[in-house]
Short mmCIF file of C-alpha atoms in Angstrom, two decimals:
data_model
loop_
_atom_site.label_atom_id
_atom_site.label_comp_id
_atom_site.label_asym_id
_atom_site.label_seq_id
_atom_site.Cartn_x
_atom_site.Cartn_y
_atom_site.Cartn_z
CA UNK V 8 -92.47 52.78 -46.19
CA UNK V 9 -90.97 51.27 -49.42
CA UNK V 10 -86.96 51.71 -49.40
CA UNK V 11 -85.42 51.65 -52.99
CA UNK V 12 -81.72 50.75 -53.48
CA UNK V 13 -81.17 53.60 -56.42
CA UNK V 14 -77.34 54.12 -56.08
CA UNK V 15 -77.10 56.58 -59.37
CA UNK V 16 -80.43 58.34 -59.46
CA UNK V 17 -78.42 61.81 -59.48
CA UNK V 18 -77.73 61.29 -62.87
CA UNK V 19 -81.08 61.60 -64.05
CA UNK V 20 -81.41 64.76 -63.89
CA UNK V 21 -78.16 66.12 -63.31
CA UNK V 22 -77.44 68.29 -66.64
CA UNK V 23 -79.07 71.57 -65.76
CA UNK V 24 -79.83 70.94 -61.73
CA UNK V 25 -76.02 70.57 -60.96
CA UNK V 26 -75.78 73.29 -58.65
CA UNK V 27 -79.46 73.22 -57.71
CA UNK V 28 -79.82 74.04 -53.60
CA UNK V 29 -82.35 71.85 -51.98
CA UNK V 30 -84.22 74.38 -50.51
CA UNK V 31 -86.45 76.55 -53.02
CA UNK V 32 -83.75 80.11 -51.80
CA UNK V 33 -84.63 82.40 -54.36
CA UNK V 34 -80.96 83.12 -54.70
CA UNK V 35 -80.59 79.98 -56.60
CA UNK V 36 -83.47 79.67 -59.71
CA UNK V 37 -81.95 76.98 -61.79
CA UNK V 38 -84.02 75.75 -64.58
CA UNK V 39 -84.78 72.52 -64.43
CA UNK V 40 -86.78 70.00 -67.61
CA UNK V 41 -87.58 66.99 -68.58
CA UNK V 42 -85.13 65.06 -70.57
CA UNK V 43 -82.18 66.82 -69.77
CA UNK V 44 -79.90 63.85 -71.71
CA UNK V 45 -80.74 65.71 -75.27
CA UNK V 46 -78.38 68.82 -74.11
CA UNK V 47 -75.53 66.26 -73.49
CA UNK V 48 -72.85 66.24 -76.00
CA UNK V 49 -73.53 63.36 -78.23
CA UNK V 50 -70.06 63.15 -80.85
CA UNK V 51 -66.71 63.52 -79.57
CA UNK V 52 -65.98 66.79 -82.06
CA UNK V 53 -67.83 68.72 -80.59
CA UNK V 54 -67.18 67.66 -76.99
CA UNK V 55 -63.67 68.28 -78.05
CA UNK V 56 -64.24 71.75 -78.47
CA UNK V 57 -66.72 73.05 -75.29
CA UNK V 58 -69.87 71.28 -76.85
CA UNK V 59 -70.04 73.59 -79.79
CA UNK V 60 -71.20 72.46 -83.16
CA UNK V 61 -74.01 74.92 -84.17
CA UNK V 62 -71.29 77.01 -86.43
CA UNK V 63 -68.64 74.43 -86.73
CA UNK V 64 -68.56 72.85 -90.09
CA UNK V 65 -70.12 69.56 -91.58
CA UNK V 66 -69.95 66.86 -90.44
CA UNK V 67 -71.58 63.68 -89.47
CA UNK V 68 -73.07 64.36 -86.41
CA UNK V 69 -74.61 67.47 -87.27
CA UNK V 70 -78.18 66.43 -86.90
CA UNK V 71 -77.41 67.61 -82.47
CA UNK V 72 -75.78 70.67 -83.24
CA UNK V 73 -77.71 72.33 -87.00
CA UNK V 74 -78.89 69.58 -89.38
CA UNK V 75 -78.83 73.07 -92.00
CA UNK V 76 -74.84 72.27 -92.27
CA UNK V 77 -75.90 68.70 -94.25
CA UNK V 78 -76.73 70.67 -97.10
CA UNK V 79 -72.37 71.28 -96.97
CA UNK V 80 -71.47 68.11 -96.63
CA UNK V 81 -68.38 67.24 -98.27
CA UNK V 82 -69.00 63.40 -98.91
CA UNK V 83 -72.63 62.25 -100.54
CA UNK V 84 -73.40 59.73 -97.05
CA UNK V 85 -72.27 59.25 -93.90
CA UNK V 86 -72.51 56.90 -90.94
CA UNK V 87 -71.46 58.24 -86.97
CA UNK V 88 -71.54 56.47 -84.10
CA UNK V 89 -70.79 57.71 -80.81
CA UNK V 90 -70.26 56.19 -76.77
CA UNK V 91 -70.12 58.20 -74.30
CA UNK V 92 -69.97 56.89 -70.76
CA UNK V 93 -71.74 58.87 -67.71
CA UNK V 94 -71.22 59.08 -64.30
CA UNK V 95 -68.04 56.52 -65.12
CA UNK V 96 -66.57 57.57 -61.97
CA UNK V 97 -68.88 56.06 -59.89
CA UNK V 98 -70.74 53.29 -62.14
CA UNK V 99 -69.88 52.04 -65.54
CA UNK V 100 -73.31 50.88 -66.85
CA UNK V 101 -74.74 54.69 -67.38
CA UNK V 102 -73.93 55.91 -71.06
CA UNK V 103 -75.50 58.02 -73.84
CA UNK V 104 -75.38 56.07 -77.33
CA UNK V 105 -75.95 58.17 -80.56
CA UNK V 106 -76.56 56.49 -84.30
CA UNK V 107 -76.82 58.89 -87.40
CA UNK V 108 -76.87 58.37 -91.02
CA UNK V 109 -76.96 61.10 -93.97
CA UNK V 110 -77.49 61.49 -97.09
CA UNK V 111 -76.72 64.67 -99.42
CA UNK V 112 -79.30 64.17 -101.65
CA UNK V 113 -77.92 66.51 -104.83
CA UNK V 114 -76.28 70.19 -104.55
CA UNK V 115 -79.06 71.61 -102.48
CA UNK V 116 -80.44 69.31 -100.50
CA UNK V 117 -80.14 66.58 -97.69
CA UNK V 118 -82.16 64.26 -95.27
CA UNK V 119 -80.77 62.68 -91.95
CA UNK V 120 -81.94 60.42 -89.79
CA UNK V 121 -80.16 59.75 -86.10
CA UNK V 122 -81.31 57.39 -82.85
CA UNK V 123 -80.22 58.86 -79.69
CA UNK V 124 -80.57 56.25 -76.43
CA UNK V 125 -79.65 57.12 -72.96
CA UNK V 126 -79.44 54.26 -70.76
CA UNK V 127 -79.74 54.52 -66.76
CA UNK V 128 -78.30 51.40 -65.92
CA UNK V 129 -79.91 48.36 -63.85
CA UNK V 130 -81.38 49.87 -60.71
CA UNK V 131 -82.06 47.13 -57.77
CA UNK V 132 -85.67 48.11 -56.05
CA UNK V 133 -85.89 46.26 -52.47
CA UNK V 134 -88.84 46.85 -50.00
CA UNK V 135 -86.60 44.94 -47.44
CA UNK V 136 -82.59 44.70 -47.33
CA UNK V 137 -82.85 40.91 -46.86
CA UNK V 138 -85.87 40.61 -49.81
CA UNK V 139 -84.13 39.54 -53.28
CA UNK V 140 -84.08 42.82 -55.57
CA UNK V 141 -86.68 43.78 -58.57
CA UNK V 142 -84.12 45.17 -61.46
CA UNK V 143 -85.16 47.40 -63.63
CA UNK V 144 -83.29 49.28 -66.63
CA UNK V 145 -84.66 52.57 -66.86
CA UNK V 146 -84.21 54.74 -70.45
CA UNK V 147 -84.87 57.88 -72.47
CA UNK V 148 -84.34 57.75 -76.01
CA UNK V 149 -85.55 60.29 -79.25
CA UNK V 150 -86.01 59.15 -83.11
CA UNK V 151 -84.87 62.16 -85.46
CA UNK V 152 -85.68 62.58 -89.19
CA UNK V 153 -84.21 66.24 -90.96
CA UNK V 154 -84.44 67.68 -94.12
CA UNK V 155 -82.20 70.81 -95.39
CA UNK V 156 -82.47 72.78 -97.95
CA UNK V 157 -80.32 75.19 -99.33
CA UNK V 158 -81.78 79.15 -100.10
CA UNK V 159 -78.84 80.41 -102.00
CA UNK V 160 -75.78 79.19 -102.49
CA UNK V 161 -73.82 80.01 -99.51
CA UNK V 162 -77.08 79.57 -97.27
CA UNK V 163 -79.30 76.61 -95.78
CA UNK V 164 -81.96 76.06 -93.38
CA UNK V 165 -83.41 72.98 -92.16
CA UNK V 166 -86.67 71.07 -90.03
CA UNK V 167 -85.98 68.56 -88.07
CA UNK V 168 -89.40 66.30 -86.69
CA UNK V 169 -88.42 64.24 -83.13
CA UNK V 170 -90.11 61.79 -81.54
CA UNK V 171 -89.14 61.30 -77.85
CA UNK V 172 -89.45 58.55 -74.86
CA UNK V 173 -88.76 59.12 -71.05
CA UNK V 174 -88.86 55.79 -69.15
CA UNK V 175 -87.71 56.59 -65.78
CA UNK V 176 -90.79 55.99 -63.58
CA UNK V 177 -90.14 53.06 -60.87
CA UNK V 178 -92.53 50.16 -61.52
CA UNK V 179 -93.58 49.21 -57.21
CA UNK V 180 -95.62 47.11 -55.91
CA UNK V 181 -99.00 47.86 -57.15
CA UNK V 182 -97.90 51.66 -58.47
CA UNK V 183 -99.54 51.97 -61.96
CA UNK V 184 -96.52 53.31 -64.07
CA UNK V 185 -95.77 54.26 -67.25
CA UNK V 186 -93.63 55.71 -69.68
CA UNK V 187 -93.62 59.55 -71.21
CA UNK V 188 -93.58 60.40 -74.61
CA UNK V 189 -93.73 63.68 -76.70
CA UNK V 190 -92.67 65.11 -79.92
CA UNK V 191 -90.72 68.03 -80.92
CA UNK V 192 -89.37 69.70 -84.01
CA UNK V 193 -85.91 71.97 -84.45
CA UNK V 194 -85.40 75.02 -87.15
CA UNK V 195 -82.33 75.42 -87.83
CA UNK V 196 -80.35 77.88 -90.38
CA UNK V 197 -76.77 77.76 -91.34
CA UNK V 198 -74.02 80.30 -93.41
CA UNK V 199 -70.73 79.41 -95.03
CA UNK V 200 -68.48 81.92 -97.30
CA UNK V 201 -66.62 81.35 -100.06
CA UNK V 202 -63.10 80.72 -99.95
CA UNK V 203 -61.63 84.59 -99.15
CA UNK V 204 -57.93 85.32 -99.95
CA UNK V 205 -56.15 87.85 -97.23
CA UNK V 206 -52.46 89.15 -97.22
CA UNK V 207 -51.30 85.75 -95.39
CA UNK V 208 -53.90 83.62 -95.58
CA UNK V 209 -57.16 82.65 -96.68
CA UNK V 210 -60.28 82.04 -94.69
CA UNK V 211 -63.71 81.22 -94.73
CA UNK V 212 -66.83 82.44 -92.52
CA UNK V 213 -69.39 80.35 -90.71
CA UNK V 214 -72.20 81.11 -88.69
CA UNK V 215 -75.53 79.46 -87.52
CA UNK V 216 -78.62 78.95 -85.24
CA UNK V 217 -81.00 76.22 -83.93
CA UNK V 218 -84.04 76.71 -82.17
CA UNK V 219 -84.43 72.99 -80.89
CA UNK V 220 -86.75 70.81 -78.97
CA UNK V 221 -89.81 73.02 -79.43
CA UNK V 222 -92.79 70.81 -78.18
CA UNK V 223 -95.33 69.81 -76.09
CA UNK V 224 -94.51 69.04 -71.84
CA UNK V 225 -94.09 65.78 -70.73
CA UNK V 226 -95.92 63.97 -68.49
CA UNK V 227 -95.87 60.44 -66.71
CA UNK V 228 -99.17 60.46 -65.51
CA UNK V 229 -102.60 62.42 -64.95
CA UNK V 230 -101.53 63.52 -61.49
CA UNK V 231 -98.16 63.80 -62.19
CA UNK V 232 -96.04 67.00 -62.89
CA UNK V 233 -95.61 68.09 -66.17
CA UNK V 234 -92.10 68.94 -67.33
CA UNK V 235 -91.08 71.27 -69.83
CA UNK V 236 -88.66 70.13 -72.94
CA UNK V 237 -85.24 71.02 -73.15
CA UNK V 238 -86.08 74.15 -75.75
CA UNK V 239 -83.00 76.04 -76.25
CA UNK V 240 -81.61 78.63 -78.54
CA UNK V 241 -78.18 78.31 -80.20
CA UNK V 242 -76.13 80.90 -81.91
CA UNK V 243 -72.99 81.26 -83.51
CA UNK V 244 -70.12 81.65 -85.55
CA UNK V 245 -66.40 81.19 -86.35
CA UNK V 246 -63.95 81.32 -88.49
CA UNK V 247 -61.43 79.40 -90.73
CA UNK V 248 -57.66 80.24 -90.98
CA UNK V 249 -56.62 78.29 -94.41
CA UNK V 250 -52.86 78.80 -93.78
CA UNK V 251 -52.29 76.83 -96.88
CA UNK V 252 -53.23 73.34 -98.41
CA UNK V 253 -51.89 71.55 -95.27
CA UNK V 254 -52.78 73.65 -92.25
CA UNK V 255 -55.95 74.92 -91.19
CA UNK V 256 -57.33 76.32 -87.59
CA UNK V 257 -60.70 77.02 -87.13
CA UNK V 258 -62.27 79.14 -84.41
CA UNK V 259 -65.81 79.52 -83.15
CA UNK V 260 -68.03 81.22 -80.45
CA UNK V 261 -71.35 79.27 -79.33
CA UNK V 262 -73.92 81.54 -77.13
CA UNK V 263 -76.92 79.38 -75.79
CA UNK V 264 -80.13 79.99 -73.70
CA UNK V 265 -82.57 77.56 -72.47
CA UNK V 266 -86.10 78.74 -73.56
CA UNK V 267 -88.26 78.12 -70.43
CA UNK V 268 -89.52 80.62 -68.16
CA UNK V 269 -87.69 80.61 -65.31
CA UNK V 270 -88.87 79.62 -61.37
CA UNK V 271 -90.08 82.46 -59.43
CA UNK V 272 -92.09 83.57 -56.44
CA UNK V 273 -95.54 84.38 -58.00
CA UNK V 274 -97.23 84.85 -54.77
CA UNK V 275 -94.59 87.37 -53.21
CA UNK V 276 -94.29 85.08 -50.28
CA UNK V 277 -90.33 85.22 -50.52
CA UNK V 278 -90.39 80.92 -51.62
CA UNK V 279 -90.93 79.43 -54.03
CA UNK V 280 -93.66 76.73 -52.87
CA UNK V 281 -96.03 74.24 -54.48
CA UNK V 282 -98.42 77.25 -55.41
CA UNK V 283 -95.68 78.81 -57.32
CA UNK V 284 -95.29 75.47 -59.22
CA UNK V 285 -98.93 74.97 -60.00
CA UNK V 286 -98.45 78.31 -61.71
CA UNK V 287 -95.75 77.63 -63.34
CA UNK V 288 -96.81 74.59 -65.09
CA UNK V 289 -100.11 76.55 -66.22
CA UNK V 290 -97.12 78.50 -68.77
CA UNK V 291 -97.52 76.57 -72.12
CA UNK V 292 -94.23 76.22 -73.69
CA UNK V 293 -95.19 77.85 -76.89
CA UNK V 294 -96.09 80.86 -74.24
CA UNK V 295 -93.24 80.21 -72.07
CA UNK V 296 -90.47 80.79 -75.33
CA UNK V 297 -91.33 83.87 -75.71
CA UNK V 298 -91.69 84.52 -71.74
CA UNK V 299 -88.30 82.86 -71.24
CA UNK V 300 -86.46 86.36 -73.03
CA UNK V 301 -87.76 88.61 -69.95
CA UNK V 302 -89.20 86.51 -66.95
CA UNK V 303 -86.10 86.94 -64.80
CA UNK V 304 -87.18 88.09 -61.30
CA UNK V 305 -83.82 89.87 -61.13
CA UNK V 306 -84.25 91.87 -64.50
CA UNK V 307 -81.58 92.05 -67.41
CA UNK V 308 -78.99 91.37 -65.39
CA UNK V 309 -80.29 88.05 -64.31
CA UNK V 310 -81.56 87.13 -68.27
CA UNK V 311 -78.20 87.52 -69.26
CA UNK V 312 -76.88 85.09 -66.56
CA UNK V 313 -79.39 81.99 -68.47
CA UNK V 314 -77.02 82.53 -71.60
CA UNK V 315 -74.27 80.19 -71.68
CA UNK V 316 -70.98 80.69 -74.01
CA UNK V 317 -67.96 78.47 -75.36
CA UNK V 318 -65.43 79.13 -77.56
CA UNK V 319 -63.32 76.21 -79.53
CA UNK V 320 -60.54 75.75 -82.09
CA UNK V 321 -59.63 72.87 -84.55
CA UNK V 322 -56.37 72.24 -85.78
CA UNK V 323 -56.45 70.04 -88.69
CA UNK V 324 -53.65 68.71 -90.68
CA UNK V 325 -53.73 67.59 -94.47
CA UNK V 326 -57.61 66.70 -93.23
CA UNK V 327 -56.24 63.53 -91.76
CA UNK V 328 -55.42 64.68 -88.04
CA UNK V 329 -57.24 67.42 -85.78
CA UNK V 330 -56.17 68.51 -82.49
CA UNK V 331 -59.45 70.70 -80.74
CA UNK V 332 -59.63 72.67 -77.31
CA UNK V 333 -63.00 74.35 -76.14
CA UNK V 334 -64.00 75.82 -73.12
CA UNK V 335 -67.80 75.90 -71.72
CA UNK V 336 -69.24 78.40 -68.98
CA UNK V 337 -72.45 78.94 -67.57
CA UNK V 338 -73.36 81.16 -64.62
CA UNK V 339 -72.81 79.75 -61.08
CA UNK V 340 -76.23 80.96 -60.18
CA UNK V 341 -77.72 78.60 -63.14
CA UNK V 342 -76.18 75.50 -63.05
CA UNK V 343 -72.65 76.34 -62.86
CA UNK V 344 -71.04 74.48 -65.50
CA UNK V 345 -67.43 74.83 -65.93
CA UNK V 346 -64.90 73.04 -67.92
CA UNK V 347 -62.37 72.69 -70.31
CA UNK V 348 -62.40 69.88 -73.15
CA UNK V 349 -59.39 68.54 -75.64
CA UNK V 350 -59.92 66.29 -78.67
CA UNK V 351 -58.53 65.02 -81.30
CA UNK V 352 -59.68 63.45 -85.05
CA UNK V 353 -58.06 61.17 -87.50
CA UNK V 354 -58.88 59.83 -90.69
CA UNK V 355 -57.97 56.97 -92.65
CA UNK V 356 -59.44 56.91 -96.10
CA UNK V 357 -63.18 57.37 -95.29
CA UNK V 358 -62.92 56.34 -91.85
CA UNK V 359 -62.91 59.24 -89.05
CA UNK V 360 -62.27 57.98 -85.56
CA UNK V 361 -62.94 61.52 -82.71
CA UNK V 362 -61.99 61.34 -78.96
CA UNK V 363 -62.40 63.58 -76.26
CA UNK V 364 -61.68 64.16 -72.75
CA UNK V 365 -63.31 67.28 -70.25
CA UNK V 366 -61.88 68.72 -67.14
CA UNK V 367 -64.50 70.72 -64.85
CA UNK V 368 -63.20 74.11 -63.80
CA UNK V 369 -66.30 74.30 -61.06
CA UNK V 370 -66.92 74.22 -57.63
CA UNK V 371 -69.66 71.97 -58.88
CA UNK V 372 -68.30 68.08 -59.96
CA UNK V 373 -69.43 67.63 -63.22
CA UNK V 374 -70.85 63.94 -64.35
CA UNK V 375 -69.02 63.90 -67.45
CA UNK V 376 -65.70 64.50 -65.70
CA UNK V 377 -63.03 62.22 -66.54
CA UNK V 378 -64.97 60.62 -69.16
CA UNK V 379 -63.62 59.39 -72.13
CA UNK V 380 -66.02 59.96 -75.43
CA UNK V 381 -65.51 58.05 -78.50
CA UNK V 382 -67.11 58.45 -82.29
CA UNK V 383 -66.66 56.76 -85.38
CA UNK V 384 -67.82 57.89 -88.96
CA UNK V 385 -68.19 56.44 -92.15
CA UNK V 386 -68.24 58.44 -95.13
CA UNK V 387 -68.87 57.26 -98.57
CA UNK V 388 -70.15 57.81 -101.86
CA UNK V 389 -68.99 61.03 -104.43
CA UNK V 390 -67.39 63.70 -102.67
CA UNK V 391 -68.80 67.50 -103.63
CA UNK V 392 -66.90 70.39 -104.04
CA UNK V 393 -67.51 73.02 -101.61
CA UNK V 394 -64.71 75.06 -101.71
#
């Protein structure tokens, strides 16, 4: 029998299987897909705040979180960059790189583009311990192209085409391997008030949604399982304190939900067993979005455990320094992630430099804990007036 030397293969799929028991106990029906690296927090904002950026406003890395905020971008372009290291408590070659660049293309409009690349690391494959090692470098990466429009003038949608990559399978001996690819598209809508004056302050409304990764399953092979994409619904909204020209605190909610049907016991033979999966992957995932709202075995009560929900505030000063707190939660019975995040922002002409840092409140370790995430944005060209 072939013995592989994969010290950090837990990582792969790690984002929703967390708590996943190894056993198929029907106490426990995580859901589980295919490249799980898109629902990582790409940009350092929003990890600063509980991984919320679907109401937040503008910015650079929007094309994640609701490329429909673009069409409020303050500055004409923009450049981000973001690192974010993975596992780095047990390897330091793992990391999730993101590239975007906008452009606001007059008062209404806007187009991004944004290269996302998630890099396993070199992975040493031995049939013996004494035989030298085959390395390999496996990878998932996406290509992203949006457009937003705005509707009226306080009100924006966007479409969002993706083109996607999964190679993870383990090239062996005589194994015929290969790498998965799909495509997917996001619709995404965003809201943002005027300016409204109140006895002691002024403030500002936002809210928003994203339906994203809506696409065909992946697949490595003919034999081979097929995966469903990450397709998730976002929702929310927040709220801007304009204390005066200096001092502003914004604060939002963020409600998620994964929209793929969730694992049961379709033969009523209390497990979940490969019948029940060859079942399960005959649900199409155009079928399986609309399943995904009331499939739970367990009823409403159960449904309402696949939502998710963070809430996060930004201080910013004379928009040159933020401070930002958020904190995430999703059911223990779904994954059971936990944790709280700070960040902070700070801008130097039309340079914006984000960091953020997360500490897991769970039972369950999380792979981001202790990480460090890091983003950089440029921002140039005529500034519009939004406010």
């Amino acid at each position: 029998m072939k013995k592989f030397i994969i010290p950090i293969m837990l990582g792969l799929f790690a984002i929703k299987a967390t708590a996943q028991e190894t056993d198929s106990s029907l106490e426990n029906r995580v859901i589980t897909t295919g490249v799980p690296f898109l629902l990582i927090s790409a940009d350092a904002r929003a990890s600063g705040m509980g991984d919320i950026g679907v109401a937040t406003s503008a910015d650079a890395f929007s094309q994640q979180w609701n490329p429909a905020k673009y069409a409020f971008a303050i500055s004409k372009n923009g450049v981000g960059v973001t690192y974010t290291p993975y596992l780095s408590q047990l390897v330091n070659d793992i990391f999730l790189g993101n590239l975007t660049y906008y452009n606001r293309i007059n008062e209404r409009s806007a187009f991004a583009a944004s290269l996302r690349y998630f890099s396993l690391g070199e992975i040493e494959l031995r049939e013996t311990a004494d035989q030298s090692p085959l390395v390999v470098n496996p990878n998932e990466f996406t290509f992203d192209a949006s457009y937003a429009l705005r509707l009226s003038e306080r009100f924006s949608m966007a479409v969002t085409g993706r083109y996607l990559t999964s190679d993870l399978k383990l090239q062996v001996a005589d194994d015929d391997s290969s790498s998965a690819s799909s495509f997917a598209v996001d619709i995404s809508g965003y809201y943002q008030s005027e300016e409204v004056a109140y006895d002691d302050f002024d403030g500002r409304w936002r809210a928003g949604f994203n339906v994203s990764n809506i696409g065909p399953k992946l697949k490595y092979d003919e034999v081979g399982q097929e995966n469903n994409l990450p397709t998730n619904l976002g929702l929310g909204g927040g709220f801007d304190f304009i204390l005066d020209e200096y001092n502003k605190v914004g604060l939002t909610a963020e409600f998620n939900k994964l929209l793929v049907p969730t694992p049961q016991d379709f033969d009523n033979d209390g497990d979940i067993d490969a019948a029940d999966d060859d079942e399960y992957e005959d649900i199409s995932f155009f079928s399986g979005m609309f399943q995904s709202f009331g499939d739970a075995p367990d009823g409403l009560s159960e449904e309402l455990k696949e939502f998710t929900w963070a809430l996060g505030a930004e201080y910013v000063y004379q928009d040159s320094f933020s401070f930002r707190t958020g904190y995430f939660n999703e059911s223990e019975e779904k994954g059971s992630r936990k944790f709280l995040s700070l960040g902070a922002g700070f801008k130097y002409t039309s340079i914006n430099i984000d960091v953020s840092y997360l500490f897991s409140t769970s039972k369950v370790r999380s792979p981001l804990e202790g990480t460090l995430r890091f983003g950089l944005t440029f921002n140039f060209g005529d500034e519009y007036d939004e406010y």
